[in-house]
Short mmCIF file of C-alpha atoms in Angstrom, two decimals:
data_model
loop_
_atom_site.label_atom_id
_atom_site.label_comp_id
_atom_site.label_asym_id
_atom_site.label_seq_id
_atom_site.Cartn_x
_atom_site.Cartn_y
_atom_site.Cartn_z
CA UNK A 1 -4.65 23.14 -180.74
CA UNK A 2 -4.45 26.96 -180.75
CA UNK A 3 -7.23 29.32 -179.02
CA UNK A 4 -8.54 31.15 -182.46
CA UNK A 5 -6.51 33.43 -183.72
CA UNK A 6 -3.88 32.91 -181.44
CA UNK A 7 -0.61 32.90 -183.47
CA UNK A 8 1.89 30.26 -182.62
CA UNK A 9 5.31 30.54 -181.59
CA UNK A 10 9.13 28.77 -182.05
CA UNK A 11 10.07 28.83 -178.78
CA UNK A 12 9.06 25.03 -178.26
CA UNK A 13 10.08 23.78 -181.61
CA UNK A 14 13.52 25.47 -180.79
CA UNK A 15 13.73 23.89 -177.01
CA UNK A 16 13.74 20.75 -179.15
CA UNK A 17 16.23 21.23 -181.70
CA UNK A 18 18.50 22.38 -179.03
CA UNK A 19 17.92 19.85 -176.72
CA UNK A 20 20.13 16.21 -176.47
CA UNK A 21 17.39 14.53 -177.04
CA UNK A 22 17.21 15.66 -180.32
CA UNK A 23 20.72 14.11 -181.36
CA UNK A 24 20.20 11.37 -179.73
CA UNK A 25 17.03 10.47 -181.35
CA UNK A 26 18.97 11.66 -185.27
CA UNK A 27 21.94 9.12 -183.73
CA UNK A 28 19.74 6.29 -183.25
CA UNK A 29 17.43 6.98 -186.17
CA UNK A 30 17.58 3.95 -189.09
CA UNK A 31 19.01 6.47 -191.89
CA UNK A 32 16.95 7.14 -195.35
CA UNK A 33 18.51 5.71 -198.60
CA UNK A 34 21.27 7.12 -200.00
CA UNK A 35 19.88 7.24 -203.46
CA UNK A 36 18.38 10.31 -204.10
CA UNK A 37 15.88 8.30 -207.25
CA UNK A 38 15.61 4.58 -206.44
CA UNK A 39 16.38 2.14 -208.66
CA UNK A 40 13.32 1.38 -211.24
CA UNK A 41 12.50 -2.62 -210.94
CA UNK A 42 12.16 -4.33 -214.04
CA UNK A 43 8.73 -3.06 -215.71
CA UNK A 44 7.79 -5.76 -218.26
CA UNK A 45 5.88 -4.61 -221.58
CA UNK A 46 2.18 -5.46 -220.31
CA UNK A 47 0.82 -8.34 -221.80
CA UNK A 48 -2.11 -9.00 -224.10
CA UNK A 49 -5.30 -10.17 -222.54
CA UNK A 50 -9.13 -10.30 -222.84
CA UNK A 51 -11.18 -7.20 -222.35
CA UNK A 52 -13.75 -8.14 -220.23
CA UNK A 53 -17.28 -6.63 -221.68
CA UNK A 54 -18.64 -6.05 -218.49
CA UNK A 55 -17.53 -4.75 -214.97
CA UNK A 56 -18.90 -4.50 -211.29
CA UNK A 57 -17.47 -2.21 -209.08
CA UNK A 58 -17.94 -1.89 -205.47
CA UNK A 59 -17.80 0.25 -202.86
CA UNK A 60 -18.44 1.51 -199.42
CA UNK A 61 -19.09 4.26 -197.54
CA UNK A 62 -19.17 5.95 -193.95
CA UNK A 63 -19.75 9.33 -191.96
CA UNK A 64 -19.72 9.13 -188.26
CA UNK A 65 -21.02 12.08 -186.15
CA UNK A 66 -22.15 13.21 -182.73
CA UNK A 67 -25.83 13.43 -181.63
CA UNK A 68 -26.48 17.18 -180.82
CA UNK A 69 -28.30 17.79 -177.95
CA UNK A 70 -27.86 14.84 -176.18
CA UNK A 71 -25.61 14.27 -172.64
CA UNK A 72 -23.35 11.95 -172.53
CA UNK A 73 -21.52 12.86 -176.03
CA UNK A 74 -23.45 10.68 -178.01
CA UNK A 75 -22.55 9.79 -181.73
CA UNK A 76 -24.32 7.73 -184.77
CA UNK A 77 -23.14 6.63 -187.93
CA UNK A 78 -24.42 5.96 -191.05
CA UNK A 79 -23.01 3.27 -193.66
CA UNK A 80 -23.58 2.54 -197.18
CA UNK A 81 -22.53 0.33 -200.25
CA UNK A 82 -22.97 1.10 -203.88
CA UNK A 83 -22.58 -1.47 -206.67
CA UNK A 84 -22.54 -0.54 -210.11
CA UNK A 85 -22.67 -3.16 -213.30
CA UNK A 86 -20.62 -1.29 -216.25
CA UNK A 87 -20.91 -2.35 -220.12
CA UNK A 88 -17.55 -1.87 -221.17
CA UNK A 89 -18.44 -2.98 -224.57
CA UNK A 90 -20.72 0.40 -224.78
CA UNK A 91 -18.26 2.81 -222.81
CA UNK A 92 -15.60 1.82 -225.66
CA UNK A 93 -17.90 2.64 -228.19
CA UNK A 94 -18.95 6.23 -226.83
CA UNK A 95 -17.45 9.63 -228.40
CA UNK A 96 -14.87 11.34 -226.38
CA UNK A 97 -14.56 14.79 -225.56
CA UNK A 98 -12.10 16.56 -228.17
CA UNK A 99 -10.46 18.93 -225.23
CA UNK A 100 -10.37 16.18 -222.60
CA UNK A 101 -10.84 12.79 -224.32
CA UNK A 102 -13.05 12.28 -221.98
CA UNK A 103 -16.86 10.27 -222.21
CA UNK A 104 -19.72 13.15 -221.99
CA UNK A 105 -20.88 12.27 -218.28
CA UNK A 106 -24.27 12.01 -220.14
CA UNK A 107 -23.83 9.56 -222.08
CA UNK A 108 -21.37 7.45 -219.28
CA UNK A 109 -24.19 7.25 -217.08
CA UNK A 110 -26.13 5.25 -219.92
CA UNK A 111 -23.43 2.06 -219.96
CA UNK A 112 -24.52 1.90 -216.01
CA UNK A 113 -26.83 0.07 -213.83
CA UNK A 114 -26.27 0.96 -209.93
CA UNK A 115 -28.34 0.08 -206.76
CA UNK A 116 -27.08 1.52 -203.06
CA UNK A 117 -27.51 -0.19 -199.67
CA UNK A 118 -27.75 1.81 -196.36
CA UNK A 119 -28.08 1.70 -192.78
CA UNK A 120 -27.94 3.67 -189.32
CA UNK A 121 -25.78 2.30 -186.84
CA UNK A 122 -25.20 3.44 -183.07
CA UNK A 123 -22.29 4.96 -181.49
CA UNK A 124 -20.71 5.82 -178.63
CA UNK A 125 -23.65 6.42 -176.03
CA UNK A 126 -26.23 5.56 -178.42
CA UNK A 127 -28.55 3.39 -176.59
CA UNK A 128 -32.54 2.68 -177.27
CA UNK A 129 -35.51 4.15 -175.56
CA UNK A 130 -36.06 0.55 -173.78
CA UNK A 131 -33.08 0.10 -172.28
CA UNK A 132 -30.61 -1.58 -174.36
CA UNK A 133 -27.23 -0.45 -174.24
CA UNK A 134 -25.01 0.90 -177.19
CA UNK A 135 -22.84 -2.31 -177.68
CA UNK A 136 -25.68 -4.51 -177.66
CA UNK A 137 -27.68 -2.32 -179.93
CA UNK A 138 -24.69 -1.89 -182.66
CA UNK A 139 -24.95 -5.84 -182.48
CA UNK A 140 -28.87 -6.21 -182.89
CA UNK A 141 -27.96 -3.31 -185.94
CA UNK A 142 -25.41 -5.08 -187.99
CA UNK A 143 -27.17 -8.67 -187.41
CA UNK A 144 -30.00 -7.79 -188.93
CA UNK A 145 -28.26 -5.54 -192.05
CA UNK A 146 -26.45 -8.32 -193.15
CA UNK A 147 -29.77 -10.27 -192.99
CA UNK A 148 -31.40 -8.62 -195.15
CA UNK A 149 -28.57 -7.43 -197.33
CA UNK A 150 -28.62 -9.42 -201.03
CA UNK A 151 -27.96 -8.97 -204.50
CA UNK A 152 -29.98 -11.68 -205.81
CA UNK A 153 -30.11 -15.21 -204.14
CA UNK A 154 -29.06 -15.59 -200.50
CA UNK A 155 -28.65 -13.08 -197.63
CA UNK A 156 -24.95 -11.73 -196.99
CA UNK A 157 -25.47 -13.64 -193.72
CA UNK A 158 -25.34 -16.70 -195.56
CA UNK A 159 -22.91 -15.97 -197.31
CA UNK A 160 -20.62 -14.72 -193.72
CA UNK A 161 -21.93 -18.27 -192.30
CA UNK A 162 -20.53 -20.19 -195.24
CA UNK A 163 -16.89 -18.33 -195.22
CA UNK A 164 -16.55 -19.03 -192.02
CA UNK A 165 -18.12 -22.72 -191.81
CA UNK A 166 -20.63 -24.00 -189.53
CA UNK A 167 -17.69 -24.88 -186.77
CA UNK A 168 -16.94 -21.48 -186.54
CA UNK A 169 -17.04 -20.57 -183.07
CA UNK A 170 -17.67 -17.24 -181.30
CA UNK A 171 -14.62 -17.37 -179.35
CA UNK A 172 -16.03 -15.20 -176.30
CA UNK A 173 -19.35 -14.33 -175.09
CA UNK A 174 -20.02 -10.79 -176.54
CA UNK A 175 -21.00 -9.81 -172.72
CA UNK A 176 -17.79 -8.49 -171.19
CA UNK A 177 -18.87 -9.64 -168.06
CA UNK A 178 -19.63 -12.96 -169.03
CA UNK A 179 -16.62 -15.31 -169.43
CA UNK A 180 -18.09 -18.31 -171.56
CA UNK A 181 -15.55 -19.15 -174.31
CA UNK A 182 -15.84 -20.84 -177.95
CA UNK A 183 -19.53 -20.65 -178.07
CA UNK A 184 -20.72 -21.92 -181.65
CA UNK A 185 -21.52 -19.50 -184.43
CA UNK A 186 -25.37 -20.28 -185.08
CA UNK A 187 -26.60 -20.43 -188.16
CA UNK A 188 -27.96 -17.00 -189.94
CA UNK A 189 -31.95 -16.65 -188.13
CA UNK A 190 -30.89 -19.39 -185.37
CA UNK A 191 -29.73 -17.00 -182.71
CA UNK A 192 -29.63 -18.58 -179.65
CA UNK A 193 -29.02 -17.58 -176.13
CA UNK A 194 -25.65 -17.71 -174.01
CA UNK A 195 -25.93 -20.64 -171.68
CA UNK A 196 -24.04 -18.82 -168.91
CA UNK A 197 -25.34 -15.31 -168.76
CA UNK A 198 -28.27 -15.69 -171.49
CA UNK A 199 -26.98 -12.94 -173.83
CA UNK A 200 -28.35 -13.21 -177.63
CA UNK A 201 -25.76 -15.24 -179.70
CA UNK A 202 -25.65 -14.14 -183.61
CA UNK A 203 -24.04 -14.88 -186.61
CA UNK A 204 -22.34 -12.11 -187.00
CA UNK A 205 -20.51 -11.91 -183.86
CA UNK A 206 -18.59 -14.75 -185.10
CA UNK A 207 -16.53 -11.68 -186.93
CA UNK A 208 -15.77 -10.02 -183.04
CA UNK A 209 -16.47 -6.90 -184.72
CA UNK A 210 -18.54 -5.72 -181.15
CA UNK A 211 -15.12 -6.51 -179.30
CA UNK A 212 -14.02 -3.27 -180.32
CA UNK A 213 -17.50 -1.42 -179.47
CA UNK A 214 -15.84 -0.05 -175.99
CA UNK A 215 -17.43 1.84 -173.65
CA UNK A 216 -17.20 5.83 -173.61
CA UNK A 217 -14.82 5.78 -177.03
CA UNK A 218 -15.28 6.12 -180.24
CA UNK A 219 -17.17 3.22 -182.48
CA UNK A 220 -15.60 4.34 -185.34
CA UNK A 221 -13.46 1.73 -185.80
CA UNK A 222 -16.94 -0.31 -185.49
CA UNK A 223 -18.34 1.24 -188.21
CA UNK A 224 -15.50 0.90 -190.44
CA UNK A 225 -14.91 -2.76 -190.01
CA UNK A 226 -18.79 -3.17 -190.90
CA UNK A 227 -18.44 -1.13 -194.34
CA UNK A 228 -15.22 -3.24 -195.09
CA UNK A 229 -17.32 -6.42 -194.55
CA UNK A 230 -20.69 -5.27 -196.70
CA UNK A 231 -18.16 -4.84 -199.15
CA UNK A 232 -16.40 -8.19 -199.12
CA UNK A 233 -19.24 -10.07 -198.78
CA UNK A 234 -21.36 -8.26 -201.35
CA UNK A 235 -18.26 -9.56 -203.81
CA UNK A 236 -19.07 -13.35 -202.44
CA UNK A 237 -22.64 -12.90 -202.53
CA UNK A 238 -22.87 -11.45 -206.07
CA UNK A 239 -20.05 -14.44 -207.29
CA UNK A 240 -22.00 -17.22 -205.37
CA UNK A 241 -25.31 -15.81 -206.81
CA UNK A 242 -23.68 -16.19 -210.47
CA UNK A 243 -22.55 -20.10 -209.60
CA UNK A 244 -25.91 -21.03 -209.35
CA UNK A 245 -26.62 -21.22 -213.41
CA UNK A 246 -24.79 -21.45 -217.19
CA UNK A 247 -25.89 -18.16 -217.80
CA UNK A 248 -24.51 -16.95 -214.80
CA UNK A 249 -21.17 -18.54 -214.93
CA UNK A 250 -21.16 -17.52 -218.43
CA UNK A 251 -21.39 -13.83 -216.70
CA UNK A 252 -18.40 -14.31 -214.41
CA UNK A 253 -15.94 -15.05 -217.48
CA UNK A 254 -16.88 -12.04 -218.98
CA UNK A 255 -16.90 -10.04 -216.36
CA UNK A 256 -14.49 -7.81 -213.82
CA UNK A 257 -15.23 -7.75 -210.38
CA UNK A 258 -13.35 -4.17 -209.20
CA UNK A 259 -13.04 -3.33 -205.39
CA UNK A 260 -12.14 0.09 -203.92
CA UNK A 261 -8.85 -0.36 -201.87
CA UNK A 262 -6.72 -3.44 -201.06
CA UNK A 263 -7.89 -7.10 -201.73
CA UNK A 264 -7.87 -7.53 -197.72
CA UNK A 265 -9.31 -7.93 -194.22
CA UNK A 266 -8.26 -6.11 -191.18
CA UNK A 267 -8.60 -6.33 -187.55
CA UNK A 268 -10.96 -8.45 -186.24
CA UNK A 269 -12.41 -9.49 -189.54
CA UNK A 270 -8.99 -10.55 -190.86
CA UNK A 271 -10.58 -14.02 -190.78
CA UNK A 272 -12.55 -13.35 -193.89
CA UNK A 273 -9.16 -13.08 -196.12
CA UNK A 274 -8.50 -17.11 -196.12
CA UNK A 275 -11.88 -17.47 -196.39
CA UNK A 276 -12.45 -15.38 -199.49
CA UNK A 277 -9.41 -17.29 -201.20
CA UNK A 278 -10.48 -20.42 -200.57
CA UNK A 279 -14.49 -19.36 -201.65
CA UNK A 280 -12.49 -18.25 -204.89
CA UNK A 281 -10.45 -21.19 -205.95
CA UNK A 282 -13.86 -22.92 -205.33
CA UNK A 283 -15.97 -20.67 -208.25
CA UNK A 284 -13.04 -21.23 -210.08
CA UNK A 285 -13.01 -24.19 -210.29
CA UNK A 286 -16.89 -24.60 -211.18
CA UNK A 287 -16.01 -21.73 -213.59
CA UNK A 288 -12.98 -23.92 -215.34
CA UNK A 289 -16.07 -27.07 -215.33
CA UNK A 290 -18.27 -25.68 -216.90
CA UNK A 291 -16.28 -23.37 -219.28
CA UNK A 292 -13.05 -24.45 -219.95
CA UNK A 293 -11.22 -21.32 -220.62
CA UNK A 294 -13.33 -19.22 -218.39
CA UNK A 295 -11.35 -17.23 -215.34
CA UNK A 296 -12.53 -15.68 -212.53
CA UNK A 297 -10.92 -11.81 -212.80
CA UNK A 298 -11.51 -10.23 -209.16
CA UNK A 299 -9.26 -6.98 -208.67
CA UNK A 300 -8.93 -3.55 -206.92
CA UNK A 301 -8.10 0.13 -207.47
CA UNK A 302 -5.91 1.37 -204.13
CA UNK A 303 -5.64 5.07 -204.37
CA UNK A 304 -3.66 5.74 -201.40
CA UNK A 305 -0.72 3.97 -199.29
CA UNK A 306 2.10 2.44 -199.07
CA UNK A 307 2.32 0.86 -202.69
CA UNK A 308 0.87 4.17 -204.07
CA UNK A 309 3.28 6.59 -202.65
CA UNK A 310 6.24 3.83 -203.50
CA UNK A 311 4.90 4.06 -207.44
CA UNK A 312 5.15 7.80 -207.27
CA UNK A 313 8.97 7.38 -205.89
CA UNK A 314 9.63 4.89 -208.76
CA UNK A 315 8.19 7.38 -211.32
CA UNK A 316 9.95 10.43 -210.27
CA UNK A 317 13.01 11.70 -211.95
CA UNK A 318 13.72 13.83 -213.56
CA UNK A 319 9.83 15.12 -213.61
CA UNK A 320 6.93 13.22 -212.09
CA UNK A 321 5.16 10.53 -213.56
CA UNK A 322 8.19 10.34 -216.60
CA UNK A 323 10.14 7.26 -215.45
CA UNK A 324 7.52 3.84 -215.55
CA UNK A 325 7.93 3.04 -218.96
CA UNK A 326 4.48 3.57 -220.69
CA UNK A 327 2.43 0.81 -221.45
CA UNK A 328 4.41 -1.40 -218.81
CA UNK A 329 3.56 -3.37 -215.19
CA UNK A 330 5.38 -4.60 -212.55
CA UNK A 331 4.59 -7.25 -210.13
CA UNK A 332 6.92 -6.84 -206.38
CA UNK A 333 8.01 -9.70 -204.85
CA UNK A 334 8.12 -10.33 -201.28
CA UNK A 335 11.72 -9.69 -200.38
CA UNK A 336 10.89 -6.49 -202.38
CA UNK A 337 7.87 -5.45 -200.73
CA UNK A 338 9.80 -6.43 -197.37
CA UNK A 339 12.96 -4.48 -198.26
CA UNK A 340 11.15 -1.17 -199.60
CA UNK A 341 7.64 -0.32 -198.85
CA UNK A 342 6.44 -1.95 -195.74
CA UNK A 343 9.28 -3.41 -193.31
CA UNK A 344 8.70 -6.73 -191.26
CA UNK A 345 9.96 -5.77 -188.10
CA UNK A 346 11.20 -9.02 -186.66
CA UNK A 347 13.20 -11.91 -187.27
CA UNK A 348 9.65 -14.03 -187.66
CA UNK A 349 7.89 -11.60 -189.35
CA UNK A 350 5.41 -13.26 -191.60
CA UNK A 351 5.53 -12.97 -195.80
CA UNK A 352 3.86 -9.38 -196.68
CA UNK A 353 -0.27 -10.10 -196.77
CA UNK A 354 -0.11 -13.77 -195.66
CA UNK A 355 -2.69 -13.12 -192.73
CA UNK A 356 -4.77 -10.19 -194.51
CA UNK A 357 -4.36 -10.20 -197.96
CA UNK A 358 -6.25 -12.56 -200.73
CA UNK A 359 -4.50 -10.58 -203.84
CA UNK A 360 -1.12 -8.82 -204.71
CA UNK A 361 0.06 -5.80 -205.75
CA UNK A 362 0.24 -4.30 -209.18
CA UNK A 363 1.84 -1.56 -210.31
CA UNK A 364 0.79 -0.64 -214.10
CA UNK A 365 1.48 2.67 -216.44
CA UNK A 366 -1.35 2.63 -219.14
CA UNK A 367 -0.55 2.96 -222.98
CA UNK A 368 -1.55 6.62 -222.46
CA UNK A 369 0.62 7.06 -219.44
CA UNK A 370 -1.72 6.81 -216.89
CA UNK A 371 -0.39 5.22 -213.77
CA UNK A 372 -2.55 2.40 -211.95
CA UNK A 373 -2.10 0.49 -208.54
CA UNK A 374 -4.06 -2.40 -208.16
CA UNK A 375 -4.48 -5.67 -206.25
CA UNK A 376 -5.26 -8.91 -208.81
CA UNK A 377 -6.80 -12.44 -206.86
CA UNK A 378 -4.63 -15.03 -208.31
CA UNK A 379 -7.60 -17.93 -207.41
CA UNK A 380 -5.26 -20.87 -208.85
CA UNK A 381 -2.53 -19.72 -206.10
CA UNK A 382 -2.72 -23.00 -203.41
CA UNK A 383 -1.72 -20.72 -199.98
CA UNK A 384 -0.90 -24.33 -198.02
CA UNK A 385 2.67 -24.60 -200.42
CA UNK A 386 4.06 -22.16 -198.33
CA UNK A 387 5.12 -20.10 -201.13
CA UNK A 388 3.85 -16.02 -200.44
CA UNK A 389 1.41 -14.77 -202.92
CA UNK A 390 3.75 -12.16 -203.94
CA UNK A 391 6.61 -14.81 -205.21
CA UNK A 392 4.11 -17.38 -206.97
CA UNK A 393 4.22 -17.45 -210.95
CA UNK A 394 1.88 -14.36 -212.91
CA UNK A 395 -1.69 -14.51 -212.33
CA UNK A 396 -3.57 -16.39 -214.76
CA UNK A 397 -5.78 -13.41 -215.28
CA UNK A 398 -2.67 -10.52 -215.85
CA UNK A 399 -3.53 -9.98 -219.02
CA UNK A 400 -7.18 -9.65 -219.02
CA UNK A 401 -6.20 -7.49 -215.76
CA UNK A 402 -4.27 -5.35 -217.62
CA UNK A 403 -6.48 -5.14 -220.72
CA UNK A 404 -9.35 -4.31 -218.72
CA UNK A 405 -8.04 -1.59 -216.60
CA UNK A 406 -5.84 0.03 -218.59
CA UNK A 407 -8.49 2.03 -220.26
CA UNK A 408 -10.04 2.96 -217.84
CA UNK A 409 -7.12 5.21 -216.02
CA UNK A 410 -8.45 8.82 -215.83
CA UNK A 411 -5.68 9.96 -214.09
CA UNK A 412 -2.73 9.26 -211.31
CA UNK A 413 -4.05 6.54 -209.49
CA UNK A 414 -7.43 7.39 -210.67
CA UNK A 415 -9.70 4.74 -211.66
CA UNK A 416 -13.05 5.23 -213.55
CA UNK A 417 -14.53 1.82 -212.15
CA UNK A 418 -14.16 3.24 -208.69
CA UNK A 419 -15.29 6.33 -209.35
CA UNK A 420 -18.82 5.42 -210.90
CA UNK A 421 -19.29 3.20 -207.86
CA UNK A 422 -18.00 5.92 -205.27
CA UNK A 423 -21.42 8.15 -206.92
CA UNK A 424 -23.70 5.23 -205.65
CA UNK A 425 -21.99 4.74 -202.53
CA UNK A 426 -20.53 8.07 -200.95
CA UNK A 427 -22.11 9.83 -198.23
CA UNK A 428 -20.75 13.44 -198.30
CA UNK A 429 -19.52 15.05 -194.97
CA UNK A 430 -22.27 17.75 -194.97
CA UNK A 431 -25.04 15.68 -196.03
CA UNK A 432 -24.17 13.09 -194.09
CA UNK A 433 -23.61 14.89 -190.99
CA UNK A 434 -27.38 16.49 -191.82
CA UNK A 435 -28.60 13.39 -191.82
CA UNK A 436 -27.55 12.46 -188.20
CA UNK A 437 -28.55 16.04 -187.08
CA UNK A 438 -31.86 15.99 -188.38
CA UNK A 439 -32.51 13.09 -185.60
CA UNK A 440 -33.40 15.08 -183.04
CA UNK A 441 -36.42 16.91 -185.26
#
């Protein structure tokens, strides 16, 4: 980084470029395609599905700052969720704008319902006033968010405890110091104590997200891996909630169930991804019982990476966004996927998503040329046939997938579902970082 205003120069850039090194390094370098537009896949017209009359959308949220005035550096964060319920039936019925054929935002607030969660958590140096240190405190923290976290029914806890299944073990004693191994995952409000160094065992270290909580760095990563999971589990907690009755079944077949990003779990809490798609062939299954024709439609808007800049690629040439046909999807295979977005780098590495991933990608361009890419759960999909996701048969759902999102493009990779539950959910940089600042009055 530059002093301020200090201008910078070539001379190092140019040492580089006239070095070996450099040659060597071009030499050695895999070259790019030779294709200056890559070759479009086959786009399929989309098909014809059921508009679902209703949507939930959900999403999370994060700002992470330092603790002024404090020695050590110090830093909390804050985390929320925001779920919104949508009546699509209403949105399709509301005027649009004649300029921008857009929905007054007036009147697109009134086909909403919305509720936020939030929380504090500590950071790096962030211990409490009686002693307890930052780890164990960020512990204590998320324990006791996810008990009390619910949208109707049981705790997200609960709903952690029964993804992961009562044999679940805690596969280290969350004391560093403590070596005790595959310690059982109690039950959520049964915390017990470590039998070798008496350290508080709790549900939700069964996720190892405190295993990255490391002394004198960042928690960041911490903090992200907790917003990832409110957001999963509010998804399982909201679907298990609807289970319990006809009416609420009823619900789930006319209903969307939008997340913002990938259909995924990273990191430590890439256990949750099998755990999600086996939860979902489950309602599915007491969907299909009660009402024959009823399917579960869980999906997600991905606004950025990988697949996202690949789509661009695809629908460049010779202008931007001009090449997808319109009205038209696309579902990559594996050896695709493999081949030209995101390389396996070894001779055993694994089908794309098959550890992380409980729904594939989608690449769609909207009757009114709007281009979409989304993640659709495919809950019929049996993961033990050792078939990848991304090379099984359509999704039972594409077409109410397609139907459903399609109209609600408002732009490149824009998508309105995320967007109303981004409002409920986003804490804004300056705000935010008020928030954590206004700790110390």
């Amino acid at each position: 980084m530059p002093y301020p205003d200090e201008r910078a120069g070539l001379a190092a850039i140019q040492s580089i470029v006239d070095g070996k090194e450099f040659e060597q390094f071009r030499e050695k370098l895999n070259p790019p395609s030779a294709h200056t537009v890559l070759p479009l896949p086959k786009f399929l017209p989309c098909p014809i599905g059921k508009t679902r009359t209703n949507l939930v959308a959900i999403d999370g949220s994060r700002i992470y700052d330092q603790f002024p005035g404090r020695l050590p550096d110090t830093h909390v964060g804050a985390v929320s969720l925001g779920v919104v319920v949508i009546n699509l039936s209403k949105l399709a019925s509301l005027p649009r704008l004649p300029l921008s054929g857009a929905v007054d935002p007036r009147e697109l607030r009134s086909t909403e319902k919305g509720n936020s969660l939030g929380a504090m958590l500590p950071g790096t140096n962030a211990g409490t006033n009686d002693g307890t240190g930052p780890r164990e405190w960020f512990r204590h923290v998320f324990n006791k968010i996810l008990q009390s976290a619910s949208l109707g029914g049981e705790s997200f806890a609960t709903s952690l405890y029964y993804l992961l299944g009562e044999k679940h073990e805690v596969d280290q004693c969350p004391n560093p110091d403590c070596d005790a191994t595959g310690l059982s995952m109690p039950a959520p409000g049964k915390e017990y104590d470590c039998p070798h160094c008496s350290t508080t065992i709790y549900t939700t270290d069964g996720l190892r997200i405190h295993e990255q909580f490391i002394e004198n760095r960042s928690a960041e990563e911490c903090h992200s891996r907790v917003m990832d999971t409110l957001e999963l589990l509010a998804l399982i907690n909201g679907l298990r909630g609807l289970t319990k009755s006809r009416e609420g079944l009823v619900a789930i077949s006319e209903t969307a169930f939008v997340l913002d990003g990938q259909l995924a779990a990273f990191g430590t809490i890439a256990v949750l991804a099998h755990a999600i798609q086996q939860e979902l062939q489950k309602i599915q299954g007491i969907l299909q019982d009660a009402l024959p024709s009823g399917k579960l439609l869980v999906m997600s808007g991905v606004k950025s990476g990988p697949f996202v800049k690949h789509s661009e690629e695809l629908d460049r040439g010779p202008e931007p966004n001009s090449r997808i046909p319109i009205n038209s999807y696309w579902l990559p295979d594996n050896n695709y996927i493999r081949e030209n977005v995101v390389a396996g780098h070894s001779a055993n590495s694994k089908p794309w998503g098959q550890l992380t991933h409980f729904g594939r990608p989608l690449i769609l361009k909207t009757p009114t040329g709007q281009r979409l890419v989304l993640n659709v759960a495919q809950p019929e999909f049996n993961h033990t046939g050792g078939v990848p996701l991304t090379n099984a048969p359509d999704p039972s759902v594409l077409g109410d997938a397609v139907s459903t999102a399609a109209p609600l493009g408002v732009g490149t990779d824009q998508f309105l579902a995320l967007r109303r539950a981004h409002r409920w959910a986003s804490l804004p940089i300056k705000t935010g970082t008020s928030l954590i600042h206004s700790l110390v009055e």
